[in-house]
Amino acid sequence: MEVSEAIGIRRSIRRYKKEDIPTEYVDKIIQAGQLAPSAGNLQGREFVIVRDTATKEKLSEAALKQRFVRDVPVCIVVCTNLPRTKSKYGPRADLYVVQDTAASVMNMMLQAVDLGLGTCWVGAFEESRVSEILQLPGGIRPVAIIPVGVPDEVPDMPERLGAQIVHYERW
Ligand SMILES: Cc1cc2nc3c(=O)[nH]c(=O)nc-3n(C[C@H](O)[C@H](O)[C@H](O)COP(=O)(O)O)c2cc1C
């Protein structure tokens, strides 16, 4: 699949089939996340792969009861690792690690499309609860929960703002 096609057809999927996905697919998606750029190549991000049903149930509760978080075979929780990047970049690291994780998430979502899988970027969750559920150490913050599974819907593309947010040469 061409990258431009994957970009075009990717949608946030909130309904999934009750089908498992092979570990090799998960590995490939994680590898795509690892290959994303990062500030100073310090890779200020961590990936927690969750297949356990009880843990997904808890994550779903922490994510304001978004049920599809529970109903997928796999959730990948992408976290920032601030200490590693801060050691080199000081205060700029606060923004860098968020960008590092976002770049990974997009790579992973597009890789999932190429594998015929669906994802959704879930950012609405109680951070402290997710940290506790996953037993994240200090300095590691969960940024996005990415449910991954076989899509059971084909959503229309929500409208984009288009030309009004594009500026040439100056604002
Ligand atoms: C930072 C961020 C947080 C998001 N959080 C959620 C969420 O908690 N639940 C959800 O269903 N979608 C969430 N989304 C997905 C957006 O709603 C979705 O990307 C947007 O409506 C555009 O639709 P599309 O992804 O199909 O193009 C989030 C997206 C981003 C980038």
PDB file of C-alpha atoms and ligand atoms in Angstrom:
ATOM      1  CA  MET A   1       0.000   0.000   0.000  1.00  0.00           C
ATOM      2  CA  GLU A   2       1.246   3.492  -0.865  1.00  0.00           C
ATOM      3  CA  VAL A   3       1.850   5.759   2.125  1.00  0.00           C
ATOM      4  CA  SER A   4      -0.523   8.343   0.640  1.00  0.00           C
ATOM      5  CA  GLU A   5      -3.281   5.712   0.434  1.00  0.00           C
ATOM      6  CA  ALA A   6      -2.756   4.680   4.072  1.00  0.00           C
ATOM      7  CA  ILE A   7      -2.897   8.333   5.134  1.00  0.00           C
ATOM      8  CA  GLY A   8      -6.094   8.820   3.143  1.00  0.00           C
ATOM      9  CA  ILE A   9      -8.053   5.779   4.324  1.00  0.00           C
ATOM     10  CA  ARG A  10      -6.999   5.764   7.996  1.00  0.00           C
ATOM     11  CA  ARG A  11      -9.919   6.589  10.248  1.00  0.00           C
ATOM     12  CA  SER A  12     -10.481   6.433  13.968  1.00  0.00           C
ATOM     13  CA  ILE A  13     -12.128   3.051  14.501  1.00  0.00           C
ATOM     14  CA  ARG A  14     -14.438   2.640  17.472  1.00  0.00           C
ATOM     15  CA  ARG A  15     -16.067  -0.694  16.537  1.00  0.00           C
ATOM     16  CA  TYR A  16     -13.977  -3.844  16.207  1.00  0.00           C
ATOM     17  CA  LYS A  17     -14.595  -7.482  15.294  1.00  0.00           C
ATOM     18  CA  LYS A  18     -14.060 -10.103  17.981  1.00  0.00           C
ATOM     19  CA  GLU A  19     -11.003 -11.407  16.142  1.00  0.00           C
ATOM     20  CA  ASP A  20      -7.536 -11.783  17.586  1.00  0.00           C
ATOM     21  CA  ILE A  21      -4.525 -10.367  15.812  1.00  0.00           C
ATOM     22  CA  PRO A  22      -1.219 -12.205  15.483  1.00  0.00           C
ATOM     23  CA  THR A  23       1.754 -11.243  17.629  1.00  0.00           C
ATOM     24  CA  GLU A  24       3.797 -10.635  14.472  1.00  0.00           C
ATOM     25  CA  TYR A  25       1.391  -7.834  13.540  1.00  0.00           C
ATOM     26  CA  VAL A  26       1.761  -6.256  16.961  1.00  0.00           C
ATOM     27  CA  ASP A  27       5.538  -6.545  16.668  1.00  0.00           C
ATOM     28  CA  LYS A  28       5.428  -4.870  13.274  1.00  0.00           C
ATOM     29  CA  ILE A  29       3.319  -2.020  14.634  1.00  0.00           C
ATOM     30  CA  ILE A  30       5.712  -1.528  17.561  1.00  0.00           C
ATOM     31  CA  GLN A  31       8.654  -1.574  15.161  1.00  0.00           C
ATOM     32  CA  ALA A  32       6.963   1.204  13.162  1.00  0.00           C
ATOM     33  CA  GLY A  33       6.687   3.201  16.403  1.00  0.00           C
ATOM     34  CA  GLN A  34      10.358   2.633  17.129  1.00  0.00           C
ATOM     35  CA  LEU A  35      11.342   3.870  13.665  1.00  0.00           C
ATOM     36  CA  ALA A  36       9.728   7.288  14.107  1.00  0.00           C
ATOM     37  CA  PRO A  37      12.027  10.288  14.557  1.00  0.00           C
ATOM     38  CA  SER A  38      12.782  11.596  18.034  1.00  0.00           C
ATOM     39  CA  ALA A  39      14.665  14.522  19.525  1.00  0.00           C
ATOM     40  CA  GLY A  40      18.386  13.683  19.510  1.00  0.00           C
ATOM     41  CA  ASN A  41      17.361  10.085  18.750  1.00  0.00           C
ATOM     42  CA  LEU A  42      16.879   9.740  22.499  1.00  0.00           C
ATOM     43  CA  GLN A  43      13.502   8.085  21.870  1.00  0.00           C
ATOM     44  CA  GLY A  44      11.705   9.661  24.780  1.00  0.00           C
ATOM     45  CA  ARG A  45       8.872   7.150  24.582  1.00  0.00           C
ATOM     46  CA  GLU A  46       7.867   3.762  25.942  1.00  0.00           C
ATOM     47  CA  PHE A  47       5.283   1.258  24.705  1.00  0.00           C
ATOM     48  CA  VAL A  48       3.152  -0.916  26.984  1.00  0.00           C
ATOM     49  CA  ILE A  49       1.375  -3.722  25.133  1.00  0.00           C
ATOM     50  CA  VAL A  50      -1.780  -4.926  26.860  1.00  0.00           C
ATOM     51  CA  ARG A  51      -3.607  -8.113  25.903  1.00  0.00           C
ATOM     52  CA  ASP A  52      -4.934  -9.087  29.332  1.00  0.00           C
ATOM     53  CA  THR A  53      -8.744  -8.788  29.448  1.00  0.00           C
ATOM     54  CA  ALA A  54      -8.915  -7.528  33.038  1.00  0.00           C
ATOM     55  CA  THR A  55      -6.304  -4.860  32.353  1.00  0.00           C
ATOM     56  CA  LYS A  56      -8.120  -3.698  29.206  1.00  0.00           C
ATOM     57  CA  GLU A  57     -11.335  -3.505  31.226  1.00  0.00           C
ATOM     58  CA  LYS A  58      -9.579  -1.269  33.766  1.00  0.00           C
ATOM     59  CA  LEU A  59      -8.067   0.877  31.008  1.00  0.00           C
ATOM     60  CA  SER A  60     -11.521   1.274  29.485  1.00  0.00           C
ATOM     61  CA  GLU A  61     -12.895   2.436  32.846  1.00  0.00           C
ATOM     62  CA  ALA A  62     -10.005   4.886  33.214  1.00  0.00           C
ATOM     63  CA  ALA A  63     -10.674   6.104  29.668  1.00  0.00           C
ATOM     64  CA  LEU A  64     -14.070   7.493  30.638  1.00  0.00           C
ATOM     65  CA  LYS A  65     -15.697   4.128  29.922  1.00  0.00           C
ATOM     66  CA  GLN A  66     -14.827   4.173  26.213  1.00  0.00           C
ATOM     67  CA  ARG A  67     -15.902   0.590  25.608  1.00  0.00           C
ATOM     68  CA  PHE A  68     -13.906  -0.107  22.478  1.00  0.00           C
ATOM     69  CA  VAL A  69     -10.747   0.114  24.608  1.00  0.00           C
ATOM     70  CA  ARG A  70     -11.966  -3.076  26.314  1.00  0.00           C
ATOM     71  CA  ASP A  71     -13.309  -4.743  23.178  1.00  0.00           C
ATOM     72  CA  VAL A  72     -10.089  -4.959  21.149  1.00  0.00           C
ATOM     73  CA  PRO A  73      -7.517  -7.769  21.236  1.00  0.00           C
ATOM     74  CA  VAL A  74      -4.641  -5.392  21.977  1.00  0.00           C
ATOM     75  CA  CYS A  75      -4.104  -1.935  23.415  1.00  0.00           C
ATOM     76  CA  ILE A  76      -0.766  -0.190  23.067  1.00  0.00           C
ATOM     77  CA  VAL A  77      -0.232   2.501  25.677  1.00  0.00           C
ATOM     78  CA  VAL A  78       2.333   5.011  24.488  1.00  0.00           C
ATOM     79  CA  CYS A  79       4.130   6.899  27.248  1.00  0.00           C
ATOM     80  CA  THR A  80       6.649   9.700  27.446  1.00  0.00           C
ATOM     81  CA  ASN A  81      10.002   9.057  29.083  1.00  0.00           C
ATOM     82  CA  LEU A  82      11.017  12.556  30.193  1.00  0.00           C
ATOM     83  CA  PRO A  83      14.161  11.819  32.254  1.00  0.00           C
ATOM     84  CA  ARG A  84      16.064  10.344  29.287  1.00  0.00           C
ATOM     85  CA  THR A  85      15.451  13.364  27.036  1.00  0.00           C
ATOM     86  CA  LYS A  86      15.691  15.971  29.822  1.00  0.00           C
ATOM     87  CA  SER A  87      19.231  14.863  30.630  1.00  0.00           C
ATOM     88  CA  LYS A  88      20.313  16.344  27.292  1.00  0.00           C
ATOM     89  CA  TYR A  89      17.751  19.003  26.434  1.00  0.00           C
ATOM     90  CA  GLY A  90      16.588  20.528  29.746  1.00  0.00           C
ATOM     91  CA  PRO A  91      13.236  22.351  29.600  1.00  0.00           C
ATOM     92  CA  ARG A  92      12.769  21.823  25.830  1.00  0.00           C
ATOM     93  CA  ALA A  93      12.463  18.125  26.620  1.00  0.00           C
ATOM     94  CA  ASP A  94       8.912  18.666  27.929  1.00  0.00           C
ATOM     95  CA  LEU A  95       7.783  19.348  24.369  1.00  0.00           C
ATOM     96  CA  TYR A  96      10.225  16.980  22.703  1.00  0.00           C
ATOM     97  CA  VAL A  97       8.940  13.853  24.435  1.00  0.00           C
ATOM     98  CA  VAL A  98       5.352  14.669  23.491  1.00  0.00           C
ATOM     99  CA  GLN A  99       6.471  15.045  19.878  1.00  0.00           C
ATOM    100  CA  ASP A 100       8.475  11.800  20.106  1.00  0.00           C
ATOM    101  CA  THR A 101       5.372   9.902  21.212  1.00  0.00           C
ATOM    102  CA  ALA A 102       3.088  11.570  18.659  1.00  0.00           C
ATOM    103  CA  ALA A 103       5.447  10.674  15.813  1.00  0.00           C
ATOM    104  CA  SER A 104       5.436   7.059  17.015  1.00  0.00           C
ATOM    105  CA  VAL A 105       1.673   6.930  17.279  1.00  0.00           C
ATOM    106  CA  MET A 106       1.205   8.100  13.696  1.00  0.00           C
ATOM    107  CA  ASN A 107       3.740   5.612  12.360  1.00  0.00           C
ATOM    108  CA  MET A 108       1.960   2.843  14.265  1.00  0.00           C
ATOM    109  CA  MET A 109      -1.477   3.860  13.040  1.00  0.00           C
ATOM    110  CA  LEU A 110      -0.354   3.904   9.414  1.00  0.00           C
ATOM    111  CA  GLN A 111       1.401   0.554   9.808  1.00  0.00           C
ATOM    112  CA  ALA A 112      -1.832  -0.852  11.231  1.00  0.00           C
ATOM    113  CA  VAL A 113      -3.751   0.369   8.175  1.00  0.00           C
ATOM    114  CA  ASP A 114      -1.252  -1.397   5.933  1.00  0.00           C
ATOM    115  CA  LEU A 115      -1.932  -4.616   7.873  1.00  0.00           C
ATOM    116  CA  GLY A 116      -5.699  -4.200   7.424  1.00  0.00           C
ATOM    117  CA  LEU A 117      -6.164  -3.229  11.062  1.00  0.00           C
ATOM    118  CA  GLY A 118      -7.914  -0.340  12.750  1.00  0.00           C
ATOM    119  CA  THR A 119      -6.831   1.941  15.581  1.00  0.00           C
ATOM    120  CA  CYS A 120      -8.037   4.984  17.452  1.00  0.00           C
ATOM    121  CA  TRP A 121      -5.950   7.554  19.271  1.00  0.00           C
ATOM    122  CA  VAL A 122      -7.452   7.654  22.765  1.00  0.00           C
ATOM    123  CA  GLY A 123      -6.229  10.625  24.762  1.00  0.00           C
ATOM    124  CA  ALA A 124      -9.197  11.052  27.095  1.00  0.00           C
ATOM    125  CA  PHE A 125      -8.306   9.116  30.233  1.00  0.00           C
ATOM    126  CA  GLU A 126      -7.468   9.654  33.870  1.00  0.00           C
ATOM    127  CA  GLU A 127      -3.711   9.703  33.798  1.00  0.00           C
ATOM    128  CA  SER A 128      -3.159   8.712  37.415  1.00  0.00           C
ATOM    129  CA  ARG A 129      -5.422   5.671  37.051  1.00  0.00           C
ATOM    130  CA  VAL A 130      -3.688   4.489  33.892  1.00  0.00           C
ATOM    131  CA  SER A 131      -0.282   4.963  35.529  1.00  0.00           C
ATOM    132  CA  GLU A 132      -1.427   2.882  38.478  1.00  0.00           C
ATOM    133  CA  ILE A 133      -3.002   0.123  36.362  1.00  0.00           C
ATOM    134  CA  LEU A 134       0.210  -0.257  34.334  1.00  0.00           C
ATOM    135  CA  GLN A 135       2.507   0.317  37.320  1.00  0.00           C
ATOM    136  CA  LEU A 136       4.432   2.976  35.456  1.00  0.00           C
ATOM    137  CA  PRO A 137       7.589   4.165  37.222  1.00  0.00           C
ATOM    138  CA  GLY A 138       8.151   7.854  38.049  1.00  0.00           C
ATOM    139  CA  GLY A 139       8.999  10.024  35.041  1.00  0.00           C
ATOM    140  CA  ILE A 140       6.913   7.878  32.693  1.00  0.00           C
ATOM    141  CA  ARG A 141       3.573   9.440  31.640  1.00  0.00           C
ATOM    142  CA  PRO A 142       0.900   7.729  29.548  1.00  0.00           C
ATOM    143  CA  VAL A 143      -0.015   9.914  26.577  1.00  0.00           C
ATOM    144  CA  ALA A 144      -2.147   7.769  24.305  1.00  0.00           C
ATOM    145  CA  ILE A 145      -4.005   4.483  24.463  1.00  0.00           C
ATOM    146  CA  ILE A 146      -4.077   2.887  21.022  1.00  0.00           C
ATOM    147  CA  PRO A 147      -6.615   0.070  20.656  1.00  0.00           C
ATOM    148  CA  VAL A 148      -5.696  -2.199  17.747  1.00  0.00           C
ATOM    149  CA  GLY A 149      -8.035  -4.679  16.103  1.00  0.00           C
ATOM    150  CA  VAL A 150      -9.940  -5.718  13.005  1.00  0.00           C
ATOM    151  CA  PRO A 151     -12.302  -2.869  12.064  1.00  0.00           C
ATOM    152  CA  ASP A 152     -16.047  -3.465  12.143  1.00  0.00           C
ATOM    153  CA  GLU A 153     -17.010  -0.111  10.659  1.00  0.00           C
ATOM    154  CA  VAL A 154     -15.975   2.187   7.825  1.00  0.00           C
ATOM    155  CA  PRO A 155     -16.456   5.716   9.171  1.00  0.00           C
ATOM    156  CA  ASP A 156     -16.717   8.739   6.906  1.00  0.00           C
ATOM    157  CA  MET A 157     -13.864  11.189   7.145  1.00  0.00           C
ATOM    158  CA  PRO A 158     -14.657  13.990   9.591  1.00  0.00           C
ATOM    159  CA  GLU A 159     -14.267  17.345   7.835  1.00  0.00           C
ATOM    160  CA  ARG A 160     -10.924  19.099   7.926  1.00  0.00           C
ATOM    161  CA  LEU A 161     -10.480  22.838   8.317  1.00  0.00           C
ATOM    162  CA  GLY A 162      -8.515  23.081   5.074  1.00  0.00           C
ATOM    163  CA  ALA A 163      -7.089  26.359   3.738  1.00  0.00           C
ATOM    164  CA  GLN A 164      -7.971  28.437   6.814  1.00  0.00           C
ATOM    165  CA  ILE A 165      -5.198  26.802   8.867  1.00  0.00           C
ATOM    166  CA  VAL A 166      -2.533  27.005   6.166  1.00  0.00           C
ATOM    167  CA  HIS A 167      -0.329  30.096   6.099  1.00  0.00           C
ATOM    168  CA  TYR A 168       2.218  30.982   3.453  1.00  0.00           C
ATOM    169  CA  GLU A 169       5.390  32.865   4.333  1.00  0.00           C
ATOM    170  CA  ARG A 170       3.762  34.549   7.370  1.00  0.00           C
ATOM    171  CA  TRP A 171       0.512  34.341   9.388  1.00  0.00           C
TER     172      TRP A 171
HETATM  173  C1  LIG B   1      -4.655  13.793  21.001  1.00  0.00           C
HETATM  174  C2  LIG B   1      -5.881  13.045  20.533  1.00  0.00           C
HETATM  175  C3  LIG B   1      -6.771  12.550  21.460  1.00  0.00           C
HETATM  176  C4  LIG B   1      -7.882  11.816  21.048  1.00  0.00           C
HETATM  177  N1  LIG B   1      -8.692  11.222  21.980  1.00  0.00           N
HETATM  178  C5  LIG B   1      -9.734  10.473  21.586  1.00  0.00           C
HETATM  179  C6  LIG B   1     -10.517   9.767  22.542  1.00  0.00           C
HETATM  180  O1  LIG B   1     -10.260   9.794  23.742  1.00  0.00           O
HETATM  181  N2  LIG B   1     -11.557   9.024  22.086  1.00  0.00           N
HETATM  182  C7  LIG B   1     -11.858   8.923  20.759  1.00  0.00           C
HETATM  183  O2  LIG B   1     -12.817   8.216  20.425  1.00  0.00           O
HETATM  184  N3  LIG B   1     -11.121   9.563  19.816  1.00  0.00           N
HETATM  185  C8  LIG B   1     -10.068  10.317  20.197  1.00  0.00           C
HETATM  186  N4  LIG B   1      -9.269  10.922  19.252  1.00  0.00           N
HETATM  187  C9  LIG B   1      -9.554  10.712  17.825  1.00  0.00           C
HETATM  188  C10 LIG B   1     -10.178  11.957  17.161  1.00  0.00           C
HETATM  189  O3  LIG B   1     -11.493  12.125  17.610  1.00  0.00           O
HETATM  190  C11 LIG B   1     -10.120  11.774  15.636  1.00  0.00           C
HETATM  191  O4  LIG B   1      -8.784  11.638  15.232  1.00  0.00           O
HETATM  192  C12 LIG B   1     -10.745  12.946  14.876  1.00  0.00           C
HETATM  193  O5  LIG B   1     -12.127  13.031  15.140  1.00  0.00           O
HETATM  194  C13 LIG B   1     -10.549  12.814  13.374  1.00  0.00           C
HETATM  195  O6  LIG B   1     -11.058  11.574  12.907  1.00  0.00           O
HETATM  196  P1  LIG B   1     -10.144  10.548  12.102  1.00  0.00           P
HETATM  197  O7  LIG B   1      -9.077  10.065  13.049  1.00  0.00           O
HETATM  198  O8  LIG B   1     -11.065   9.440  11.692  1.00  0.00           O
HETATM  199  O9  LIG B   1      -9.543  11.255  10.939  1.00  0.00           O
HETATM  200  C14 LIG B   1      -8.150  11.637  19.649  1.00  0.00           C
HETATM  201  C15 LIG B   1      -7.228  12.128  18.723  1.00  0.00           C
HETATM  202  C16 LIG B   1      -6.089  12.804  19.150  1.00  0.00           C
HETATM  203  C17 LIG B   1      -5.085  13.254  18.120  1.00  0.00           C
END
